[in-house]
Amino acid sequence: MGNIVQVKNLSMTFYNKEGELQVLNDMNFSLEEGEILTLLGPSGCGKSTILNILTKLLKPTNGDVVVNGNIGYMFQKDHLLEWRNIMDNITLGLEIQKKKTPEAIARVEELLKTYGLWEFRNMFPKELSGGMRQRVALIRTLSVNPDILLLDEPFSALDYQTRLLVSDDVYKIIRNENKSAILVTHDISEAISMSDKVAVLSKRPSTVKDIYTINLREDKDLTPLQTRKVPKFQDYFDKLWKEFDSNEVK
Ligand SMILES: Nc1ncnc2c1ncn2[C@@H]1O[C@H](COP(=O)(O)OP(=O)(O)OP(=O)(O)O)[C@@H](O)[C@H]1O
Ligand SMILES: [Mg+2]
């Protein structure tokens, strides 16, 4: 299978009144079709900037970004509109893109049924728990049928236990729907449990220090929670911890 995203020699400098700030320095990575890649990097290193460049919200200072497919972007906050019910929140993207066709609505209804949201469709966001809201946000992102999902710290607003459960859900949905995904996090365990590959980013100006292939799934159906119990998990954790930690001493 080929690369669905290719990032080559990507650099980004912001210019503003206070001067210039180089955020990304000569970054290289790729995402293969069907793969989940995690960008693991410290706070403020430019992770969201990378996603904004991939969606073309920002233009890079240097380098090439090739994206072979349409993108669905899921933010750290769920950005649900409190005055719209769940169904109307989920179809918002379709409305904006003028794609709210009967086929698209049927697809959304199918997603709601498959992922346990059907009976919530007439409720309002404030009636749902944080975990459920994130699930709604993911279904909304999926409603426009993107090839590639970009997930920017989607679990960081959740308490620890919910976070583990929701990441299991999100993982299963990504795999079930055969999506390719780039996940952004600064949580080492989350990175290992969710991904096929982990790119470790350095502090700003950030570059890709190393890319690890995670082979924890001889059994393909293991969920993130289950992979945390595979003995090799700790080896990956130790390696990534060392690499991530060396950010601080350099
Ligand atoms: N439009 C902009 N203009 C100027 N500086 C910016 C702009 N966007 C981001 N920055 C700066 O670039 C740096 C990287 O920001 P970015 O949000 O990409 O980091 P991040 O890794 O996503 O951080 P976090 O972990 O806090 O989400 C920060 O210092 C930020 O203040
Ligand atoms: Mg960010």
PDB file of C-alpha atoms and ligand atoms in Angstrom:
ATOM      1  CA  MET A   1       0.000   0.000   0.000  1.00  0.00           C
ATOM      2  CA  GLY A   2       1.220   3.474  -0.796  1.00  0.00           C
ATOM      3  CA  ASN A   3       1.743   6.614   1.192  1.00  0.00           C
ATOM      4  CA  ILE A   4      -1.375   8.628   1.728  1.00  0.00           C
ATOM      5  CA  VAL A   5       0.542  11.468   3.395  1.00  0.00           C
ATOM      6  CA  GLN A   6       4.137  12.419   2.703  1.00  0.00           C
ATOM      7  CA  VAL A   7       5.953  15.192   4.526  1.00  0.00           C
ATOM      8  CA  LYS A   8       9.366  16.164   3.192  1.00  0.00           C
ATOM      9  CA  ASN A   9      11.820  18.652   4.639  1.00  0.00           C
ATOM     10  CA  LEU A  10       9.028  20.595   6.292  1.00  0.00           C
ATOM     11  CA  SER A  11      10.019  23.787   8.084  1.00  0.00           C
ATOM     12  CA  MET A  12       7.853  26.485   9.581  1.00  0.00           C
ATOM     13  CA  THR A  13       8.721  29.869  11.002  1.00  0.00           C
ATOM     14  CA  PHE A  14       6.139  32.305  12.328  1.00  0.00           C
ATOM     15  CA  TYR A  15       6.794  36.003  11.879  1.00  0.00           C
ATOM     16  CA  ASN A  16       5.050  38.518  14.083  1.00  0.00           C
ATOM     17  CA  LYS A  17       5.584  41.820  15.894  1.00  0.00           C
ATOM     18  CA  GLU A  18       7.910  40.299  18.471  1.00  0.00           C
ATOM     19  CA  GLY A  19      10.133  38.806  15.796  1.00  0.00           C
ATOM     20  CA  GLU A  20      10.352  35.331  14.366  1.00  0.00           C
ATOM     21  CA  LEU A  21       9.798  31.930  15.901  1.00  0.00           C
ATOM     22  CA  GLN A  22      11.037  28.806  14.188  1.00  0.00           C
ATOM     23  CA  VAL A  23       8.678  25.986  15.140  1.00  0.00           C
ATOM     24  CA  LEU A  24       9.443  23.143  12.714  1.00  0.00           C
ATOM     25  CA  ASN A  25      12.839  22.267  11.325  1.00  0.00           C
ATOM     26  CA  ASP A  26      13.300  19.874   8.411  1.00  0.00           C
ATOM     27  CA  MET A  27      10.648  17.334   9.337  1.00  0.00           C
ATOM     28  CA  ASN A  28      10.172  14.095   7.449  1.00  0.00           C
ATOM     29  CA  PHE A  29       7.539  11.420   7.902  1.00  0.00           C
ATOM     30  CA  SER A  30       4.909   9.545   5.971  1.00  0.00           C
ATOM     31  CA  LEU A  31       1.613   7.810   6.593  1.00  0.00           C
ATOM     32  CA  GLU A  32       0.751   4.628   4.760  1.00  0.00           C
ATOM     33  CA  GLU A  33      -2.794   3.864   3.803  1.00  0.00           C
ATOM     34  CA  GLY A  34      -4.657   2.142   6.654  1.00  0.00           C
ATOM     35  CA  GLU A  35      -2.044   3.043   9.222  1.00  0.00           C
ATOM     36  CA  ILE A  36      -2.249   4.955  12.502  1.00  0.00           C
ATOM     37  CA  LEU A  37       0.765   7.208  13.032  1.00  0.00           C
ATOM     38  CA  THR A  38       1.263   9.124  16.269  1.00  0.00           C
ATOM     39  CA  LEU A  39       3.234  12.332  16.545  1.00  0.00           C
ATOM     40  CA  LEU A  40       4.581  12.253  20.097  1.00  0.00           C
ATOM     41  CA  GLY A  41       6.034  15.567  21.170  1.00  0.00           C
ATOM     42  CA  PRO A  42       6.384  17.900  24.137  1.00  0.00           C
ATOM     43  CA  SER A  43       3.987  20.756  24.742  1.00  0.00           C
ATOM     44  CA  GLY A  44       4.443  23.660  22.364  1.00  0.00           C
ATOM     45  CA  CYS A  45       6.756  21.828  19.946  1.00  0.00           C
ATOM     46  CA  GLY A  46       4.494  22.487  16.963  1.00  0.00           C
ATOM     47  CA  LYS A  47       2.228  19.441  16.753  1.00  0.00           C
ATOM     48  CA  SER A  48      -0.943  21.396  15.992  1.00  0.00           C
ATOM     49  CA  THR A  49       1.022  23.479  13.511  1.00  0.00           C
ATOM     50  CA  ILE A  50       1.859  20.303  11.573  1.00  0.00           C
ATOM     51  CA  LEU A  51      -1.821  19.324  11.408  1.00  0.00           C
ATOM     52  CA  ASN A  52      -2.763  22.849  10.344  1.00  0.00           C
ATOM     53  CA  ILE A  53      -0.242  22.607   7.521  1.00  0.00           C
ATOM     54  CA  LEU A  54      -1.627  19.207   6.440  1.00  0.00           C
ATOM     55  CA  THR A  55      -5.143  20.667   6.224  1.00  0.00           C
ATOM     56  CA  LYS A  56      -3.751  23.706   4.373  1.00  0.00           C
ATOM     57  CA  LEU A  57      -4.912  26.112   7.076  1.00  0.00           C
ATOM     58  CA  LEU A  58      -1.256  27.206   7.175  1.00  0.00           C
ATOM     59  CA  LYS A  59       1.319  27.445   4.428  1.00  0.00           C
ATOM     60  CA  PRO A  60       4.745  26.032   5.337  1.00  0.00           C
ATOM     61  CA  THR A  61       7.857  28.179   5.091  1.00  0.00           C
ATOM     62  CA  ASN A  62       9.706  25.331   3.398  1.00  0.00           C
ATOM     63  CA  GLY A  63       9.251  21.774   2.251  1.00  0.00           C
ATOM     64  CA  ASP A  64       6.661  19.603   0.558  1.00  0.00           C
ATOM     65  CA  VAL A  65       3.477  18.132   1.904  1.00  0.00           C
ATOM     66  CA  VAL A  66       1.570  15.640  -0.237  1.00  0.00           C
ATOM     67  CA  VAL A  67      -1.875  14.509   0.893  1.00  0.00           C
ATOM     68  CA  ASN A  68      -3.643  11.903  -1.253  1.00  0.00           C
ATOM     69  CA  GLY A  69      -7.187  12.086   0.023  1.00  0.00           C
ATOM     70  CA  ASN A  70      -9.602  14.234   1.950  1.00  0.00           C
ATOM     71  CA  ILE A  71      -9.037  15.024   5.557  1.00  0.00           C
ATOM     72  CA  GLY A  72     -11.257  14.961   8.635  1.00  0.00           C
ATOM     73  CA  TYR A  73      -9.929  17.000  11.554  1.00  0.00           C
ATOM     74  CA  MET A  74     -10.835  16.290  15.167  1.00  0.00           C
ATOM     75  CA  PHE A  75      -9.780  18.915  17.667  1.00  0.00           C
ATOM     76  CA  GLN A  76      -8.794  18.737  21.308  1.00  0.00           C
ATOM     77  CA  LYS A  77     -12.087  20.349  22.301  1.00  0.00           C
ATOM     78  CA  ASP A  78     -15.203  18.771  20.876  1.00  0.00           C
ATOM     79  CA  HIS A  79     -16.601  22.092  19.571  1.00  0.00           C
ATOM     80  CA  LEU A  80     -20.150  20.771  19.727  1.00  0.00           C
ATOM     81  CA  LEU A  81     -22.785  23.477  19.367  1.00  0.00           C
ATOM     82  CA  GLU A  82     -24.917  23.464  22.514  1.00  0.00           C
ATOM     83  CA  TRP A  83     -28.054  24.689  20.740  1.00  0.00           C
ATOM     84  CA  ARG A  84     -28.067  21.886  18.182  1.00  0.00           C
ATOM     85  CA  ASN A  85     -29.053  18.351  19.039  1.00  0.00           C
ATOM     86  CA  ILE A  86     -26.636  15.446  18.464  1.00  0.00           C
ATOM     87  CA  MET A  87     -27.940  14.614  14.985  1.00  0.00           C
ATOM     88  CA  ASP A  88     -27.738  18.248  13.893  1.00  0.00           C
ATOM     89  CA  ASN A  89     -24.240  18.573  15.331  1.00  0.00           C
ATOM     90  CA  ILE A  90     -23.097  15.517  13.434  1.00  0.00           C
ATOM     91  CA  THR A  91     -24.540  16.697  10.125  1.00  0.00           C
ATOM     92  CA  LEU A  92     -23.088  20.201  10.497  1.00  0.00           C
ATOM     93  CA  GLY A  93     -20.012  19.386   8.394  1.00  0.00           C
ATOM     94  CA  LEU A  94     -22.233  17.955   5.669  1.00  0.00           C
ATOM     95  CA  GLU A  95     -24.333  21.119   5.726  1.00  0.00           C
ATOM     96  CA  ILE A  96     -21.297  23.363   5.477  1.00  0.00           C
ATOM     97  CA  GLN A  97     -19.933  21.344   2.567  1.00  0.00           C
ATOM     98  CA  LYS A  98     -23.412  21.296   0.962  1.00  0.00           C
ATOM     99  CA  LYS A  99     -23.336  17.502   0.968  1.00  0.00           C
ATOM    100  CA  LYS A 100     -26.357  16.766   3.142  1.00  0.00           C
ATOM    101  CA  THR A 101     -27.830  14.299   0.661  1.00  0.00           C
ATOM    102  CA  PRO A 102     -30.203  11.451   1.566  1.00  0.00           C
ATOM    103  CA  GLU A 103     -27.284   9.018   1.059  1.00  0.00           C
ATOM    104  CA  ALA A 104     -25.072  11.004   3.436  1.00  0.00           C
ATOM    105  CA  ILE A 105     -27.839  11.121   6.050  1.00  0.00           C
ATOM    106  CA  ALA A 106     -28.361   7.369   5.717  1.00  0.00           C
ATOM    107  CA  ARG A 107     -24.632   6.907   6.285  1.00  0.00           C
ATOM    108  CA  VAL A 108     -24.712   9.060   9.407  1.00  0.00           C
ATOM    109  CA  GLU A 109     -27.700   7.115  10.730  1.00  0.00           C
ATOM    110  CA  GLU A 110     -25.775   3.917  10.174  1.00  0.00           C
ATOM    111  CA  LEU A 111     -22.769   5.314  12.074  1.00  0.00           C
ATOM    112  CA  LEU A 112     -25.009   6.405  14.957  1.00  0.00           C
ATOM    113  CA  LYS A 113     -26.532   2.943  15.190  1.00  0.00           C
ATOM    114  CA  THR A 114     -23.219   1.104  14.893  1.00  0.00           C
ATOM    115  CA  TYR A 115     -21.477   3.204  17.515  1.00  0.00           C
ATOM    116  CA  GLY A 116     -24.192   3.389  20.166  1.00  0.00           C
ATOM    117  CA  LEU A 117     -25.368   6.939  19.636  1.00  0.00           C
ATOM    118  CA  TRP A 118     -28.723   6.307  17.997  1.00  0.00           C
ATOM    119  CA  GLU A 119     -30.791   6.747  21.144  1.00  0.00           C
ATOM    120  CA  PHE A 120     -28.967   9.994  21.906  1.00  0.00           C
ATOM    121  CA  ARG A 121     -29.642  11.596  18.538  1.00  0.00           C
ATOM    122  CA  ASN A 122     -32.321  14.011  19.773  1.00  0.00           C
ATOM    123  CA  MET A 123     -30.465  15.001  22.936  1.00  0.00           C
ATOM    124  CA  PHE A 124     -28.351  18.115  23.384  1.00  0.00           C
ATOM    125  CA  PRO A 125     -24.591  18.074  24.034  1.00  0.00           C
ATOM    126  CA  LYS A 126     -24.930  19.189  27.683  1.00  0.00           C
ATOM    127  CA  GLU A 127     -26.898  16.006  28.414  1.00  0.00           C
ATOM    128  CA  LEU A 128     -23.928  13.819  27.393  1.00  0.00           C
ATOM    129  CA  SER A 129     -20.779  12.840  29.298  1.00  0.00           C
ATOM    130  CA  GLY A 130     -17.359  14.013  28.122  1.00  0.00           C
ATOM    131  CA  GLY A 131     -16.615  10.608  26.616  1.00  0.00           C
ATOM    132  CA  MET A 132     -19.879  10.507  24.703  1.00  0.00           C
ATOM    133  CA  ARG A 133     -19.279  14.021  23.409  1.00  0.00           C
ATOM    134  CA  GLN A 134     -15.895  12.977  22.035  1.00  0.00           C
ATOM    135  CA  ARG A 135     -17.562  10.052  20.328  1.00  0.00           C
ATOM    136  CA  VAL A 136     -20.076  12.435  18.756  1.00  0.00           C
ATOM    137  CA  ALA A 137     -17.211  14.645  17.609  1.00  0.00           C
ATOM    138  CA  LEU A 138     -15.550  11.654  15.970  1.00  0.00           C
ATOM    139  CA  ILE A 139     -18.737  10.590  14.201  1.00  0.00           C
ATOM    140  CA  ARG A 140     -19.169  14.175  13.004  1.00  0.00           C
ATOM    141  CA  THR A 141     -15.630  14.040  11.611  1.00  0.00           C
ATOM    142  CA  LEU A 142     -16.435  10.716   9.913  1.00  0.00           C
ATOM    143  CA  SER A 143     -19.733  11.963   8.470  1.00  0.00           C
ATOM    144  CA  VAL A 144     -18.035  13.597   5.497  1.00  0.00           C
ATOM    145  CA  ASN A 145     -16.313  10.280   4.808  1.00  0.00           C
ATOM    146  CA  PRO A 146     -12.683  11.413   5.013  1.00  0.00           C
ATOM    147  CA  ASP A 147      -9.821   9.156   3.928  1.00  0.00           C
ATOM    148  CA  ILE A 148      -7.496  10.518   6.593  1.00  0.00           C
ATOM    149  CA  LEU A 149      -8.301  11.441  10.176  1.00  0.00           C
ATOM    150  CA  LEU A 150      -6.228  14.016  12.023  1.00  0.00           C
ATOM    151  CA  LEU A 151      -6.761  13.760  15.771  1.00  0.00           C
ATOM    152  CA  ASP A 152      -5.269  16.573  17.835  1.00  0.00           C
ATOM    153  CA  GLU A 153      -4.993  15.381  21.459  1.00  0.00           C
ATOM    154  CA  PRO A 154      -8.592  14.196  21.307  1.00  0.00           C
ATOM    155  CA  PHE A 155      -8.601  12.695  24.794  1.00  0.00           C
ATOM    156  CA  SER A 156      -6.747  15.308  26.798  1.00  0.00           C
ATOM    157  CA  ALA A 157      -9.875  16.936  28.253  1.00  0.00           C
ATOM    158  CA  LEU A 158     -11.108  13.623  29.695  1.00  0.00           C
ATOM    159  CA  ASP A 159     -10.392  12.111  33.090  1.00  0.00           C
ATOM    160  CA  TYR A 160      -7.966   9.200  33.075  1.00  0.00           C
ATOM    161  CA  GLN A 161     -10.408   6.303  33.125  1.00  0.00           C
ATOM    162  CA  THR A 162     -12.730   7.820  30.518  1.00  0.00           C
ATOM    163  CA  ARG A 163      -9.693   8.588  28.440  1.00  0.00           C
ATOM    164  CA  LEU A 164      -8.686   4.927  28.341  1.00  0.00           C
ATOM    165  CA  LEU A 165     -12.210   3.817  27.449  1.00  0.00           C
ATOM    166  CA  VAL A 166     -12.752   6.474  24.793  1.00  0.00           C
ATOM    167  CA  SER A 167      -9.382   5.797  23.187  1.00  0.00           C
ATOM    168  CA  ASP A 168     -10.416   2.144  22.900  1.00  0.00           C
ATOM    169  CA  ASP A 169     -13.647   3.228  21.196  1.00  0.00           C
ATOM    170  CA  VAL A 170     -11.938   5.646  18.866  1.00  0.00           C
ATOM    171  CA  TYR A 171      -9.333   3.066  17.920  1.00  0.00           C
ATOM    172  CA  LYS A 172     -11.995   0.470  17.074  1.00  0.00           C
ATOM    173  CA  ILE A 173     -13.917   2.972  14.975  1.00  0.00           C
ATOM    174  CA  ILE A 174     -10.825   3.995  12.998  1.00  0.00           C
ATOM    175  CA  ARG A 175      -9.970   0.350  12.290  1.00  0.00           C
ATOM    176  CA  ASN A 176     -13.551  -0.661  11.510  1.00  0.00           C
ATOM    177  CA  GLU A 177     -13.981   2.166   9.071  1.00  0.00           C
ATOM    178  CA  ASN A 178     -10.591   1.405   7.489  1.00  0.00           C
ATOM    179  CA  LYS A 179      -9.292   4.923   7.954  1.00  0.00           C
ATOM    180  CA  SER A 180      -5.750   6.185   7.977  1.00  0.00           C
ATOM    181  CA  ALA A 181      -5.004   8.454  10.909  1.00  0.00           C
ATOM    182  CA  ILE A 182      -2.471  10.820  12.416  1.00  0.00           C
ATOM    183  CA  LEU A 183      -2.852  11.188  16.160  1.00  0.00           C
ATOM    184  CA  VAL A 184      -1.133  13.887  18.165  1.00  0.00           C
ATOM    185  CA  THR A 185      -0.314  13.385  21.825  1.00  0.00           C
ATOM    186  CA  HIS A 186       2.306  13.938  24.502  1.00  0.00           C
ATOM    187  CA  ASP A 187       1.263  10.753  26.329  1.00  0.00           C
ATOM    188  CA  ILE A 188       3.781   7.960  25.719  1.00  0.00           C
ATOM    189  CA  SER A 189       1.461   5.074  26.702  1.00  0.00           C
ATOM    190  CA  GLU A 190      -1.335   6.407  24.554  1.00  0.00           C
ATOM    191  CA  ALA A 191       1.056   6.671  21.601  1.00  0.00           C
ATOM    192  CA  ILE A 192       2.244   3.065  21.963  1.00  0.00           C
ATOM    193  CA  SER A 193      -1.200   1.575  22.537  1.00  0.00           C
ATOM    194  CA  MET A 194      -2.918   3.357  19.665  1.00  0.00           C
ATOM    195  CA  SER A 195      -0.414   3.271  16.822  1.00  0.00           C
ATOM    196  CA  ASP A 196       1.392   1.329  14.155  1.00  0.00           C
ATOM    197  CA  LYS A 197       4.187   3.908  14.128  1.00  0.00           C
ATOM    198  CA  VAL A 198       5.301   6.578  16.567  1.00  0.00           C
ATOM    199  CA  ALA A 199       7.297   9.591  15.429  1.00  0.00           C
ATOM    200  CA  VAL A 200       9.137  11.163  18.363  1.00  0.00           C
ATOM    201  CA  LEU A 201       9.453  14.916  18.004  1.00  0.00           C
ATOM    202  CA  SER A 202      12.087  17.085  19.636  1.00  0.00           C
ATOM    203  CA  LYS A 203      11.546  20.365  21.390  1.00  0.00           C
ATOM    204  CA  ARG A 204      11.148  23.516  19.320  1.00  0.00           C
ATOM    205  CA  PRO A 205      12.377  24.016  16.639  1.00  0.00           C
ATOM    206  CA  SER A 206      10.987  20.560  16.311  1.00  0.00           C
ATOM    207  CA  THR A 207      12.242  17.774  14.113  1.00  0.00           C
ATOM    208  CA  VAL A 208      11.521  14.035  13.911  1.00  0.00           C
ATOM    209  CA  LYS A 209      14.114  12.395  16.153  1.00  0.00           C
ATOM    210  CA  ASP A 210      13.103   8.828  15.462  1.00  0.00           C
ATOM    211  CA  ILE A 211      10.263   6.741  14.119  1.00  0.00           C
ATOM    212  CA  TYR A 212       9.341   3.535  15.954  1.00  0.00           C
ATOM    213  CA  THR A 213       7.303   0.737  14.430  1.00  0.00           C
ATOM    214  CA  ILE A 214       5.067  -0.759  17.113  1.00  0.00           C
ATOM    215  CA  ASN A 215       4.683  -4.513  16.795  1.00  0.00           C
ATOM    216  CA  LEU A 216       2.367  -5.379  19.636  1.00  0.00           C
ATOM    217  CA  ARG A 217      -0.456  -6.813  17.613  1.00  0.00           C
ATOM    218  CA  GLU A 218       0.263 -10.330  16.496  1.00  0.00           C
ATOM    219  CA  ASP A 219      -3.419 -10.633  17.254  1.00  0.00           C
ATOM    220  CA  LYS A 220      -4.791  -7.886  15.027  1.00  0.00           C
ATOM    221  CA  ASP A 221      -7.910  -7.346  17.090  1.00  0.00           C
ATOM    222  CA  LEU A 222      -6.184  -6.274  20.292  1.00  0.00           C
ATOM    223  CA  THR A 223      -7.565  -2.970  21.510  1.00  0.00           C
ATOM    224  CA  PRO A 224      -5.348  -0.243  22.991  1.00  0.00           C
ATOM    225  CA  LEU A 225      -6.284  -1.321  26.532  1.00  0.00           C
ATOM    226  CA  GLN A 226      -5.340  -4.906  25.759  1.00  0.00           C
ATOM    227  CA  THR A 227      -2.009  -3.954  24.164  1.00  0.00           C
ATOM    228  CA  ARG A 228      -1.061  -2.271  27.430  1.00  0.00           C
ATOM    229  CA  LYS A 229      -0.950  -5.765  28.942  1.00  0.00           C
ATOM    230  CA  VAL A 230       1.375  -7.247  26.299  1.00  0.00           C
ATOM    231  CA  PRO A 231       4.823  -7.705  27.971  1.00  0.00           C
ATOM    232  CA  LYS A 232       6.654  -5.931  25.127  1.00  0.00           C
ATOM    233  CA  PHE A 233       4.635  -2.793  25.869  1.00  0.00           C
ATOM    234  CA  GLN A 234       7.019  -1.894  28.693  1.00  0.00           C
ATOM    235  CA  ASP A 235      10.057  -2.218  26.379  1.00  0.00           C
ATOM    236  CA  TYR A 236       8.570   0.302  23.992  1.00  0.00           C
ATOM    237  CA  PHE A 237       7.679   2.530  26.903  1.00  0.00           C
ATOM    238  CA  ASP A 238      11.250   2.475  28.223  1.00  0.00           C
ATOM    239  CA  LYS A 239      12.728   3.248  24.800  1.00  0.00           C
ATOM    240  CA  LEU A 240      10.340   6.080  24.094  1.00  0.00           C
ATOM    241  CA  TRP A 241      10.678   7.445  27.615  1.00  0.00           C
ATOM    242  CA  LYS A 242      14.452   7.665  27.191  1.00  0.00           C
ATOM    243  CA  GLU A 243      14.138   9.373  23.856  1.00  0.00           C
ATOM    244  CA  PHE A 244      11.397  11.717  25.011  1.00  0.00           C
ATOM    245  CA  ASP A 245      13.205  12.488  28.246  1.00  0.00           C
ATOM    246  CA  SER A 246      16.413  13.407  26.433  1.00  0.00           C
ATOM    247  CA  ASN A 247      14.428  16.386  25.143  1.00  0.00           C
ATOM    248  CA  GLU A 248      14.789  17.907  28.565  1.00  0.00           C
ATOM    249  CA  VAL A 249      18.537  17.516  29.103  1.00  0.00           C
ATOM    250  CA  LYS A 250      19.703  18.722  25.706  1.00  0.00           C
TER     251      LYS A 250
HETATM  252  N1  LIG B   1      -0.239  31.621  14.087  1.00  0.00           N
HETATM  253  C1  LIG B   1       0.802  31.672  14.910  1.00  0.00           C
HETATM  254  N2  LIG B   1       1.586  32.770  14.964  1.00  0.00           N
HETATM  255  C2  LIG B   1       2.651  32.821  15.807  1.00  0.00           C
HETATM  256  N3  LIG B   1       3.037  31.820  16.605  1.00  0.00           N
HETATM  257  C3  LIG B   1       2.302  30.698  16.592  1.00  0.00           C
HETATM  258  C4  LIG B   1       1.144  30.557  15.752  1.00  0.00           C
HETATM  259  N4  LIG B   1       0.608  29.311  15.940  1.00  0.00           N
HETATM  260  C5  LIG B   1       1.393  28.730  16.850  1.00  0.00           C
HETATM  261  N5  LIG B   1       2.406  29.542  17.252  1.00  0.00           N
HETATM  262  C6  LIG B   1       3.480  29.212  18.216  1.00  0.00           C
HETATM  263  O1  LIG B   1       4.135  28.061  17.716  1.00  0.00           O
HETATM  264  C7  LIG B   1       4.512  27.180  18.768  1.00  0.00           C
HETATM  265  C8  LIG B   1       3.958  25.794  18.469  1.00  0.00           C
HETATM  266  O2  LIG B   1       2.548  25.832  18.599  1.00  0.00           O
HETATM  267  P1  LIG B   1       1.629  24.546  18.426  1.00  0.00           P
HETATM  268  O3  LIG B   1       0.287  24.947  18.875  1.00  0.00           O
HETATM  269  O4  LIG B   1       1.775  24.024  17.062  1.00  0.00           O
HETATM  270  O5  LIG B   1       2.317  23.538  19.452  1.00  0.00           O
HETATM  271  P2  LIG B   1       1.743  22.170  20.053  1.00  0.00           P
HETATM  272  O6  LIG B   1       2.844  21.193  20.037  1.00  0.00           O
HETATM  273  O7  LIG B   1       0.473  21.835  19.385  1.00  0.00           O
HETATM  274  O8  LIG B   1       1.451  22.615  21.567  1.00  0.00           O
HETATM  275  P3  LIG B   1       0.450  21.956  22.652  1.00  0.00           P
HETATM  276  O9  LIG B   1       1.111  20.712  23.120  1.00  0.00           O
HETATM  277  O10 LIG B   1       0.403  22.992  23.721  1.00  0.00           O
HETATM  278  O11 LIG B   1      -0.877  21.739  21.976  1.00  0.00           O
HETATM  279  C9  LIG B   1       3.983  27.813  20.032  1.00  0.00           C
HETATM  280  O12 LIG B   1       5.062  28.486  20.668  1.00  0.00           O
HETATM  281  C10 LIG B   1       2.938  28.794  19.560  1.00  0.00           C
HETATM  282  O13 LIG B   1       2.837  29.882  20.436  1.00  0.00           O
HETATM  283 MG    MG B   2      -1.501  21.575  20.055  1.00  0.00          MG
END
